[in-house]
Coordinates of C-alpha atoms in Angstrom, one line a residue:
Chain A
M1 CA 11.1 -9.8 31.8
D2 CA 7.7 -9.9 33.3
K3 CA 7.7 -8.8 37.0
K4 CA 4.8 -11.1 37.8
F5 CA 7.0 -14.0 36.6
I6 CA 9.7 -13.0 39.0
F7 CA 7.4 -12.8 41.9
E8 CA 6.0 -16.2 41.0
I9 CA 9.4 -17.7 41.2
I10 CA 10.0 -16.0 44.6
E11 CA 6.8 -17.5 45.9
K12 CA 7.8 -21.0 44.5
I13 CA 11.2 -21.0 46.2
K14 CA 10.2 -19.4 49.4
D15 CA 9.6 -22.7 51.3
T16 CA 12.3 -24.7 49.6
N17 CA 16.0 -24.9 50.4
I18 CA 16.9 -23.3 47.2
E19 CA 19.4 -20.6 48.1
E20 CA 20.0 -19.0 44.7
I21 CA 18.5 -19.2 41.3
E22 CA 19.6 -17.5 38.1
L23 CA 17.6 -17.2 35.0
E24 CA 18.2 -15.8 31.6
I25 CA 15.4 -15.2 29.2
E26 CA 15.9 -13.5 25.9
G27 CA 18.9 -11.6 27.1
D28 CA 17.3 -10.5 30.4
K29 CA 19.1 -11.9 33.5
V30 CA 17.6 -12.3 36.9
R31 CA 19.2 -13.7 40.0
I32 CA 17.1 -14.5 43.1
K33 CA 18.8 -15.3 46.4
Q34 CA 17.2 -16.2 49.7
Y35 CA 18.9 -16.2 53.1
L36 CA 18.4 -19.6 54.7
G37 CA 19.9 -18.7 58.0
P38 CA 23.4 -19.2 59.1
K39 CA 25.0 -22.1 57.2
E40 CA 25.4 -25.2 59.2
V41 CA 29.1 -25.6 59.9
N42 CA 28.8 -28.7 61.9
T43 CA 28.0 -32.0 60.3
F44 CA 24.6 -32.3 62.0
Q45 CA 22.1 -32.4 59.3
M46 CA 18.7 -30.8 59.7
P47 CA 16.2 -33.5 58.7
N48 CA 13.5 -31.0 57.9
Y49 CA 13.9 -27.5 56.7
A50 CA 10.4 -26.7 57.7
F51 CA 11.8 -26.2 61.2
Q52 CA 13.6 -23.3 60.0
P53 CA 12.2 -20.0 61.3
V54 CA 10.4 -18.5 58.3
A55 CA 10.6 -15.0 59.7
E56 CA 14.3 -15.0 59.3
K57 CA 14.1 -15.6 55.6
K58 CA 15.2 -12.8 53.6
E59 CA 14.7 -12.4 50.0
E60 CA 17.1 -10.5 47.9
V61 CA 16.1 -9.8 44.3
K62 CA 18.7 -8.8 41.9
T63 CA 17.3 -8.1 38.4
S64 CA 19.0 -6.8 35.4
E65 CA 16.9 -3.6 35.8
C66 CA 19.7 -1.5 37.0
N67 CA 21.9 -2.9 34.2
T68 CA 19.3 -1.8 31.7
K69 CA 19.2 1.6 33.3
E70 CA 22.9 1.9 32.8
E71 CA 22.5 0.8 29.2
N72 CA 19.9 3.5 28.7
K73 CA 22.2 6.0 30.2
K74 CA 24.9 4.9 27.9
Y75 CA 22.8 4.4 24.8
H76 CA 20.1 6.7 23.7
V77 CA 17.6 4.7 21.6
I78 CA 16.1 6.1 18.4
K79 CA 12.8 4.4 17.6
S80 CA 10.6 4.5 14.5
P81 CA 7.7 6.9 14.9
L82 CA 5.7 5.2 12.1
V83 CA 5.2 2.1 10.0
G84 CA 7.1 2.2 6.8
T85 CA 10.3 1.3 4.9
F86 CA 13.6 2.1 6.4
Y87 CA 16.3 3.7 4.2
R88 CA 19.8 4.5 5.3
A89 CA 20.7 6.6 2.3
P90 CA 18.9 9.5 0.5
S91 CA 18.9 7.5 -2.7
P92 CA 19.9 4.0 -3.9
G93 CA 23.7 3.9 -4.4
A94 CA 24.3 7.1 -2.3
P95 CA 26.4 6.9 0.8
P96 CA 24.4 6.2 3.9
F97 CA 23.4 9.2 6.2
V98 CA 25.4 7.6 9.0
E99 CA 27.6 4.6 9.7
E100 CA 28.2 2.8 13.0
G101 CA 30.9 4.7 14.9
D102 CA 30.0 8.1 13.3
M103 CA 29.6 11.1 15.5
V104 CA 26.2 12.7 15.1
S105 CA 24.8 16.0 16.3
K106 CA 21.3 16.9 17.4
G107 CA 19.1 17.4 14.4
Q108 CA 21.3 15.4 12.0
V109 CA 19.4 13.1 9.7
L110 CA 20.0 9.4 10.5
C111 CA 17.6 7.7 8.1
I112 CA 14.5 8.0 6.1
I113 CA 11.3 6.1 6.7
E114 CA 9.0 6.1 3.8
A115 CA 5.3 5.5 4.2
L116 CA 3.4 5.4 0.9
K117 CA 5.9 7.8 -0.8
V118 CA 5.8 10.3 2.1
M119 CA 9.4 10.7 3.1
N120 CA 10.1 11.1 6.8
E121 CA 13.6 12.0 7.8
I122 CA 14.4 10.7 11.2
E123 CA 16.8 13.0 13.1
S124 CA 19.0 12.4 16.1
D125 CA 17.6 14.2 19.1
V126 CA 21.0 13.9 20.9
N127 CA 24.7 14.5 20.3
G128 CA 26.7 11.4 20.3
R129 CA 28.2 8.4 18.5
V130 CA 26.2 5.9 16.5
A131 CA 26.8 2.7 18.5
K132 CA 24.6 0.4 16.6
I133 CA 22.3 0.4 13.6
L134 CA 19.6 -2.2 14.2
V135 CA 17.7 -2.2 10.8
E136 CA 18.9 -3.0 7.4
N137 CA 18.4 -0.7 4.4
G138 CA 15.1 -1.3 2.6
Q139 CA 13.5 -3.3 5.5
P140 CA 10.0 -2.6 6.7
V141 CA 9.8 -1.2 10.2
E142 CA 7.0 -1.1 12.8
Y143 CA 5.9 1.7 15.0
G144 CA 8.2 2.0 18.0
Q145 CA 10.8 -0.4 16.5
E146 CA 14.4 0.4 17.7
L147 CA 16.5 1.8 14.9
F148 CA 19.7 3.2 16.4
Y149 CA 21.6 3.1 19.6
I150 CA 23.4 6.4 20.2
E151 CA 26.1 6.7 22.7
V152 CA 25.4 10.1 24.2
Q153 CA 28.4 12.4 24.6
Chain B
M1 CA 7.8 53.1 0.9
I2 CA 5.7 52.3 -2.1
D3 CA 3.5 49.3 -1.8
E4 CA 4.3 47.4 -5.0
I5 CA 1.1 45.4 -5.1
K6 CA -1.0 48.6 -4.7
L7 CA 1.0 50.3 -7.4
I8 CA 0.5 47.4 -9.8
T9 CA -3.2 47.3 -9.0
L10 CA -3.6 51.0 -9.7
L11 CA -1.6 51.0 -12.9
K12 CA -3.5 48.0 -14.2
E13 CA -6.7 50.0 -13.9
K14 CA -5.8 53.4 -15.2
K15 CA -3.0 55.7 -16.3
L16 CA -1.5 57.8 -13.5
S17 CA 1.2 60.4 -13.6
G18 CA 4.4 60.3 -11.5
E19 CA 3.0 63.3 -9.6
E20 CA -0.3 61.6 -8.8
L21 CA 1.5 58.4 -7.7
A22 CA 3.9 60.4 -5.6
K23 CA 0.9 61.9 -3.8
I24 CA -0.9 58.6 -3.3
F25 CA 2.2 57.0 -1.7
G26 CA 3.5 60.1 0.0
T27 CA 6.9 59.8 -1.7
S28 CA 8.9 61.7 -4.3
R29 CA 8.5 61.4 -8.0
V30 CA 12.0 59.9 -8.2
A31 CA 11.0 57.1 -5.8
V32 CA 8.0 56.4 -8.1
W33 CA 10.2 56.4 -11.2
K34 CA 12.6 54.0 -9.4
K35 CA 9.7 51.6 -8.6
I36 CA 8.4 51.8 -12.2
T37 CA 11.9 50.8 -13.4
K38 CA 11.9 47.9 -11.0
L39 CA 8.5 46.7 -12.3
K40 CA 9.9 46.8 -15.8
T41 CA 12.8 44.6 -14.9
L42 CA 10.3 42.2 -13.3
G43 CA 8.7 41.9 -16.8
Y44 CA 5.8 44.3 -16.5
E45 CA 5.2 46.2 -19.8
I46 CA 4.5 49.8 -18.8
H47 CA 3.4 52.4 -21.3
S48 CA 4.6 55.8 -20.3
D49 CA 3.9 59.2 -21.9
K50 CA 3.4 62.8 -20.8
E51 CA 0.1 61.9 -19.0
G52 CA 1.7 59.1 -17.0
Y53 CA 2.2 55.3 -16.6
K54 CA -0.1 52.4 -17.3
I55 CA 0.6 48.6 -17.2
I56 CA -0.3 47.2 -20.5
K57 CA 0.9 43.7 -19.9
S58 CA 1.8 41.7 -16.8
P59 CA 4.6 39.0 -17.1
D60 CA 3.5 35.4 -17.0
K61 CA 5.4 34.9 -13.9
P62 CA 3.8 33.9 -10.6
L63 CA 5.4 36.9 -8.9
P64 CA 4.2 37.9 -5.4
T65 CA 2.7 41.0 -7.0
E66 CA 0.5 38.8 -9.2
I67 CA -0.3 36.0 -6.7
L68 CA -0.8 37.8 -3.4
P69 CA -3.6 40.2 -4.6
A70 CA -5.4 37.5 -6.4
L71 CA -5.3 34.7 -3.7
E72 CA -8.6 33.4 -2.7
T73 CA -7.3 31.3 0.2
N74 CA -7.4 31.8 3.9
F75 CA -3.9 30.8 4.8
I76 CA -2.2 28.9 2.0
G77 CA 0.1 31.2 0.0
K78 CA -0.4 34.2 2.3
N79 CA 3.3 33.8 3.1
Y80 CA 4.7 33.6 -0.4
H81 CA 8.4 33.3 -1.3
Y82 CA 9.3 33.7 -5.0
F83 CA 12.8 32.8 -6.3
E84 CA 14.3 33.1 -9.7
E85 CA 16.5 30.2 -8.8
I86 CA 17.0 28.0 -5.8
D87 CA 18.5 24.6 -5.1
S88 CA 15.2 23.0 -4.2
T89 CA 12.0 24.6 -2.8
N90 CA 11.6 21.6 -0.4
N91 CA 15.1 22.1 0.9
Y92 CA 14.5 25.8 1.5
A93 CA 11.2 25.0 3.2
K94 CA 13.0 22.5 5.4
S95 CA 15.8 24.8 6.4
K96 CA 13.5 27.6 7.6
D97 CA 10.9 27.8 10.3
L98 CA 8.0 29.0 8.1
P99 CA 4.4 29.6 9.1
N100 CA 1.6 27.2 8.3
G101 CA 0.5 27.6 4.6
S102 CA 3.8 29.2 3.4
V103 CA 4.5 28.7 -0.3
I104 CA 7.9 28.7 -1.8
L105 CA 8.1 28.9 -5.6
A106 CA 11.1 28.9 -7.8
E107 CA 11.4 29.6 -11.5
N108 CA 14.3 27.2 -11.7
Q109 CA 15.7 24.6 -9.3
T110 CA 19.3 23.7 -9.6
A111 CA 18.9 20.6 -7.5
G112 CA 15.2 19.9 -8.1
K113 CA 14.5 16.5 -6.6
G114 CA 12.1 13.7 -6.8
R115 CA 11.8 10.7 -4.4
K116 CA 14.9 8.8 -3.5
G117 CA 17.2 11.4 -4.9
R118 CA 15.8 11.3 -8.4
K119 CA 16.2 14.5 -10.3
W120 CA 13.3 16.8 -11.2
I121 CA 14.0 18.9 -14.4
S122 CA 12.9 22.5 -13.9
S123 CA 12.9 24.5 -17.1
K124 CA 13.0 28.2 -16.2
Y125 CA 9.6 30.1 -16.5
K126 CA 8.0 27.0 -18.1
G127 CA 6.6 25.1 -15.2
L128 CA 5.3 25.5 -11.7
Y129 CA 7.8 24.3 -9.0
F130 CA 6.8 25.0 -5.5
S131 CA 6.5 23.7 -2.0
I132 CA 3.7 24.2 0.6
V133 CA 4.5 24.1 4.3
L134 CA 1.7 22.6 6.4
K135 CA 1.4 21.9 10.0
P136 CA -1.5 19.4 10.4
N137 CA -0.8 18.1 13.9
L138 CA -2.7 15.0 13.0
E139 CA -1.9 11.5 14.3
V140 CA 0.8 9.7 12.3
T141 CA -1.7 7.0 11.3
H142 CA -3.1 9.4 8.7
L143 CA 0.2 10.1 7.1
S144 CA -0.3 7.8 4.1
K145 CA -3.5 9.5 3.1
F146 CA -1.7 12.8 2.4
S147 CA 0.1 10.9 -0.3
L148 CA -3.1 10.8 -2.4
L149 CA -4.7 14.0 -1.1
F150 CA -2.5 16.6 -2.9
P151 CA -2.3 14.7 -6.2
Y152 CA -6.1 14.5 -6.2
S153 CA -6.5 18.3 -5.6
T154 CA -4.0 18.9 -8.4
F155 CA -5.8 16.4 -10.7
K156 CA -9.1 18.3 -10.2
T157 CA -7.4 21.6 -10.8
L158 CA -5.7 20.5 -14.0
K159 CA -9.0 19.0 -15.2
E160 CA -10.2 22.6 -15.5
F161 CA -7.5 23.2 -18.1
T162 CA -7.6 20.1 -20.2
N163 CA -10.3 17.7 -21.5
Q164 CA -7.7 15.1 -22.5
D165 CA -6.8 11.9 -20.8
L166 CA -5.8 13.0 -17.3
K167 CA -5.1 10.3 -14.7
I168 CA -3.5 9.8 -11.3
K169 CA -0.7 7.3 -11.3
W170 CA -0.7 5.6 -7.9
P171 CA 0.2 7.0 -5.5
N172 CA 1.3 10.5 -6.5
D173 CA 2.0 11.3 -10.1
I174 CA -0.3 12.9 -12.7
Y175 CA -0.3 11.7 -16.2
L176 CA -1.7 13.3 -19.3
N177 CA -2.2 11.1 -22.4
G178 CA 0.0 8.5 -20.8
K179 CA 2.9 10.8 -20.0
K180 CA 4.0 12.4 -16.8
L181 CA 2.7 15.9 -16.3
A182 CA 3.1 16.5 -12.6
G183 CA 4.9 14.9 -9.6
F184 CA 5.1 15.3 -5.9
L185 CA 7.6 15.0 -3.2
I186 CA 6.1 15.0 0.2
E187 CA 8.3 15.1 3.3
S188 CA 7.1 15.0 6.8
S189 CA 8.2 15.6 10.4
I190 CA 6.8 13.6 13.2
E191 CA 7.0 14.5 16.9
N192 CA 5.3 12.6 19.7
N193 CA 3.1 10.6 17.4
L194 CA 1.8 13.7 15.6
I195 CA 2.6 14.9 12.0
T196 CA 3.9 18.3 12.9
K197 CA 5.0 19.4 9.5
L198 CA 4.5 18.5 5.9
I199 CA 6.4 19.9 3.0
V200 CA 4.5 19.2 -0.1
G201 CA 6.7 19.7 -3.2
I202 CA 4.8 20.0 -6.4
G203 CA 6.1 20.1 -9.9
I204 CA 3.9 20.7 -12.9
N205 CA 4.9 20.9 -16.5
V206 CA 3.0 23.8 -18.0
N207 CA 4.5 25.5 -21.0
Q208 CA 7.5 23.3 -21.8
N209 CA 8.3 22.4 -25.4
T210 CA 9.7 19.1 -26.5
F211 CA 13.3 20.6 -26.4
D212 CA 12.9 21.7 -22.8
F213 CA 13.1 18.1 -21.7
P214 CA 16.1 15.8 -22.0
E215 CA 15.7 13.7 -25.2
D216 CA 15.5 10.4 -23.4
L217 CA 12.5 11.6 -21.4
N218 CA 10.4 12.8 -24.3
Y219 CA 8.5 9.5 -24.5
I220 CA 7.5 9.6 -20.8
V221 CA 7.0 13.3 -19.9
T222 CA 4.8 16.0 -21.3
S223 CA 3.4 19.5 -20.6
L224 CA 0.0 21.0 -20.8
K225 CA 1.2 23.1 -23.8
L226 CA 2.5 20.0 -25.6
E227 CA -0.8 18.3 -25.4
E228 CA -3.1 21.3 -25.8
G229 CA -1.1 23.2 -28.3
K230 CA -1.3 26.5 -26.5
E231 CA 0.3 28.5 -23.7
F232 CA -1.2 28.6 -20.2
S233 CA -1.1 31.2 -17.5
R234 CA 1.0 29.7 -14.7
S235 CA -0.4 32.2 -12.2
E236 CA -3.9 31.2 -13.0
I237 CA -3.2 27.5 -12.5
L238 CA -1.3 28.2 -9.3
L239 CA -4.1 30.4 -7.9
K240 CA -6.7 27.7 -8.6
L241 CA -4.5 25.0 -7.3
L242 CA -3.7 26.7 -4.0
Y243 CA -7.5 27.3 -3.5
N244 CA -8.4 23.7 -4.2
I245 CA -5.6 22.3 -2.0
E246 CA -6.6 24.5 0.9
K247 CA -10.2 23.4 0.6
D248 CA -9.4 19.6 0.4
Y249 CA -6.7 19.9 3.1
T250 CA -9.1 21.8 5.5
D251 CA -11.8 19.2 4.9
F252 CA -9.4 16.4 5.5
I253 CA -8.1 17.8 8.7
K254 CA -11.6 18.0 10.0
T255 CA -12.7 14.5 9.0
C256 CA -9.5 12.6 8.5
Y257 CA -11.3 11.0 5.6
I258 CA -10.7 11.0 1.9
N259 CA -13.2 9.4 -0.5
M260 CA -10.8 7.0 -2.1
K261 CA -13.5 6.0 -4.6
D262 CA -13.3 9.4 -6.2
I263 CA -9.6 8.9 -6.7
E264 CA -9.9 5.3 -7.7
E265 CA -12.1 6.2 -10.7
N266 CA -9.3 8.3 -12.0
L267 CA -6.4 5.9 -11.5
L268 CA -4.1 5.3 -14.4
W269 CA -4.2 1.6 -15.5
L270 CA -7.3 0.8 -13.4
G271 CA -8.3 -2.7 -14.4
E272 CA -5.1 -3.2 -16.3
K273 CA -2.2 -5.5 -15.6
V274 CA 0.8 -3.7 -14.1
S275 CA 4.1 -4.6 -12.5
V276 CA 5.4 -3.3 -9.2
Y277 CA 9.1 -2.4 -9.2
E278 CA 11.3 -1.8 -6.1
D279 CA 14.6 -0.2 -6.8
G280 CA 14.4 -1.2 -10.5
R281 CA 13.6 -4.8 -9.6
M282 CA 10.2 -6.3 -10.5
V283 CA 8.6 -7.8 -7.4
L284 CA 5.0 -8.4 -8.4
S285 CA 2.5 -8.3 -11.2
G286 CA -1.3 -8.0 -11.1
I287 CA -4.4 -6.1 -12.1
V288 CA -5.1 -2.7 -10.5
K289 CA -8.3 -3.2 -8.6
G290 CA -8.5 0.0 -6.5
L291 CA -7.5 1.7 -3.3
N292 CA -7.9 1.0 0.4
S293 CA -9.0 3.7 2.8
D294 CA -5.4 4.4 3.8
G295 CA -4.4 4.9 0.2
S296 CA -2.7 1.6 -0.4
L297 CA -3.2 -0.1 -3.7
I298 CA -5.1 -3.3 -4.2
L299 CA -3.6 -5.6 -6.8
Q300 CA -5.2 -8.8 -8.0
V301 CA -2.2 -11.1 -8.5
D302 CA -4.3 -14.2 -9.3
K303 CA -7.9 -15.4 -9.2
E304 CA -7.9 -15.9 -5.5
T305 CA -5.3 -13.5 -4.3
E306 CA -5.2 -9.8 -3.8
E307 CA -2.1 -8.1 -2.6
I308 CA -2.0 -4.7 -0.9
I309 CA 0.8 -2.5 -2.1
Y310 CA 2.5 0.1 0.1
V311 CA 5.9 0.3 -1.6
G312 CA 7.1 0.4 -5.1
D313 CA 6.6 2.0 -8.5
L314 CA 4.0 0.9 -11.0
S315 CA 4.8 0.2 -14.6
I316 CA 3.2 -1.5 -17.5
R317 CA 6.5 -3.0 -18.5
Y318 CA 6.8 -6.7 -17.7

């Protein structure tokens, strides 16, 4: 999620009585809370929130950033170093190099990416377990596209 | 220790006695005799009489003793590995950390391979089956051009040995009189956006007879001998090829440019209608128009539409 976007929201809600806002965009979650002073316990209603001392307002931003970091720690991402065609097996009909759940070691071949008949074996650069395979056999892949999640052991 | 290459060079020039040779190499006559025996087992025909030894015929094998002294390159082939038999020269090259320009050649491959696990038939002593290790350290965007570079060097080299209909089948096969003569399997390693290693596997059918190929392949494969009706020196072809590859590769590394027009002119089925197959399934048909600067194929699929092809095999079957 764009940081600017988050700051914009903070600006927007600063002078309102919105206490908490939670957004989810394309899987990214962000929750913004602001401290509006001690909650009124009595029934006396403040007619205008503008009277509230601004200085006391505190903003607390909780983004999914730390979650992502945890994910990264948990999952090592193998990305495509080039544009080409993704192959999970050395030849059609042959068993795939790896399946989800397989243990892989550093240097083990995970897939082949073919670019104009130049075959590029993509190796795992960590020891771990294949948590997720993100591309289907025979599909075109872009530079930097995520291919595998590896749960580092 | 007797330097085999020096010994062979000497004995090709003139007759030398065991005593003279022992003196030259600072060894015993027994050591010389042992070496001579070894050369004989390698296939050298050595005449020997009271006056000494002389090589009267060298084997037509691209032995290190034949290739290394005759190399005209700066780095390709300087590190030369010769095997009577190996699983696959590409596999060997992949499993070892070999210096830039290393060449691994095998007389026979028990698991010779083409792309996508296809087999490559290697008839012993009949063809040239080898891999070159290169470390270009070029940006990955240039990778596809290598697919055309090595076939083009090979094409030019083979042109020196035949005047018949030699063509490049996009992207990396060489055809003679409409049949496959040579094939390539290029494997690469990429680190941090750079092509750190290329393993260029090359297979050329040189002296095969019809019976050296599986029967069902006779209509689609050929050898230089089958088309020209004579035997060729594999060492001579290899030496010229390594020289040409080094020249073209070095030029390419400097400029990152290949003149695709030169290759285009020699494309098999240029201007003809072909079909593109992916995993045995026809995906597209059109007329071969030429090449883009990155090596991709331009196919005219109808009057208004041109398609750019990166994947698939060409065929004139419909």
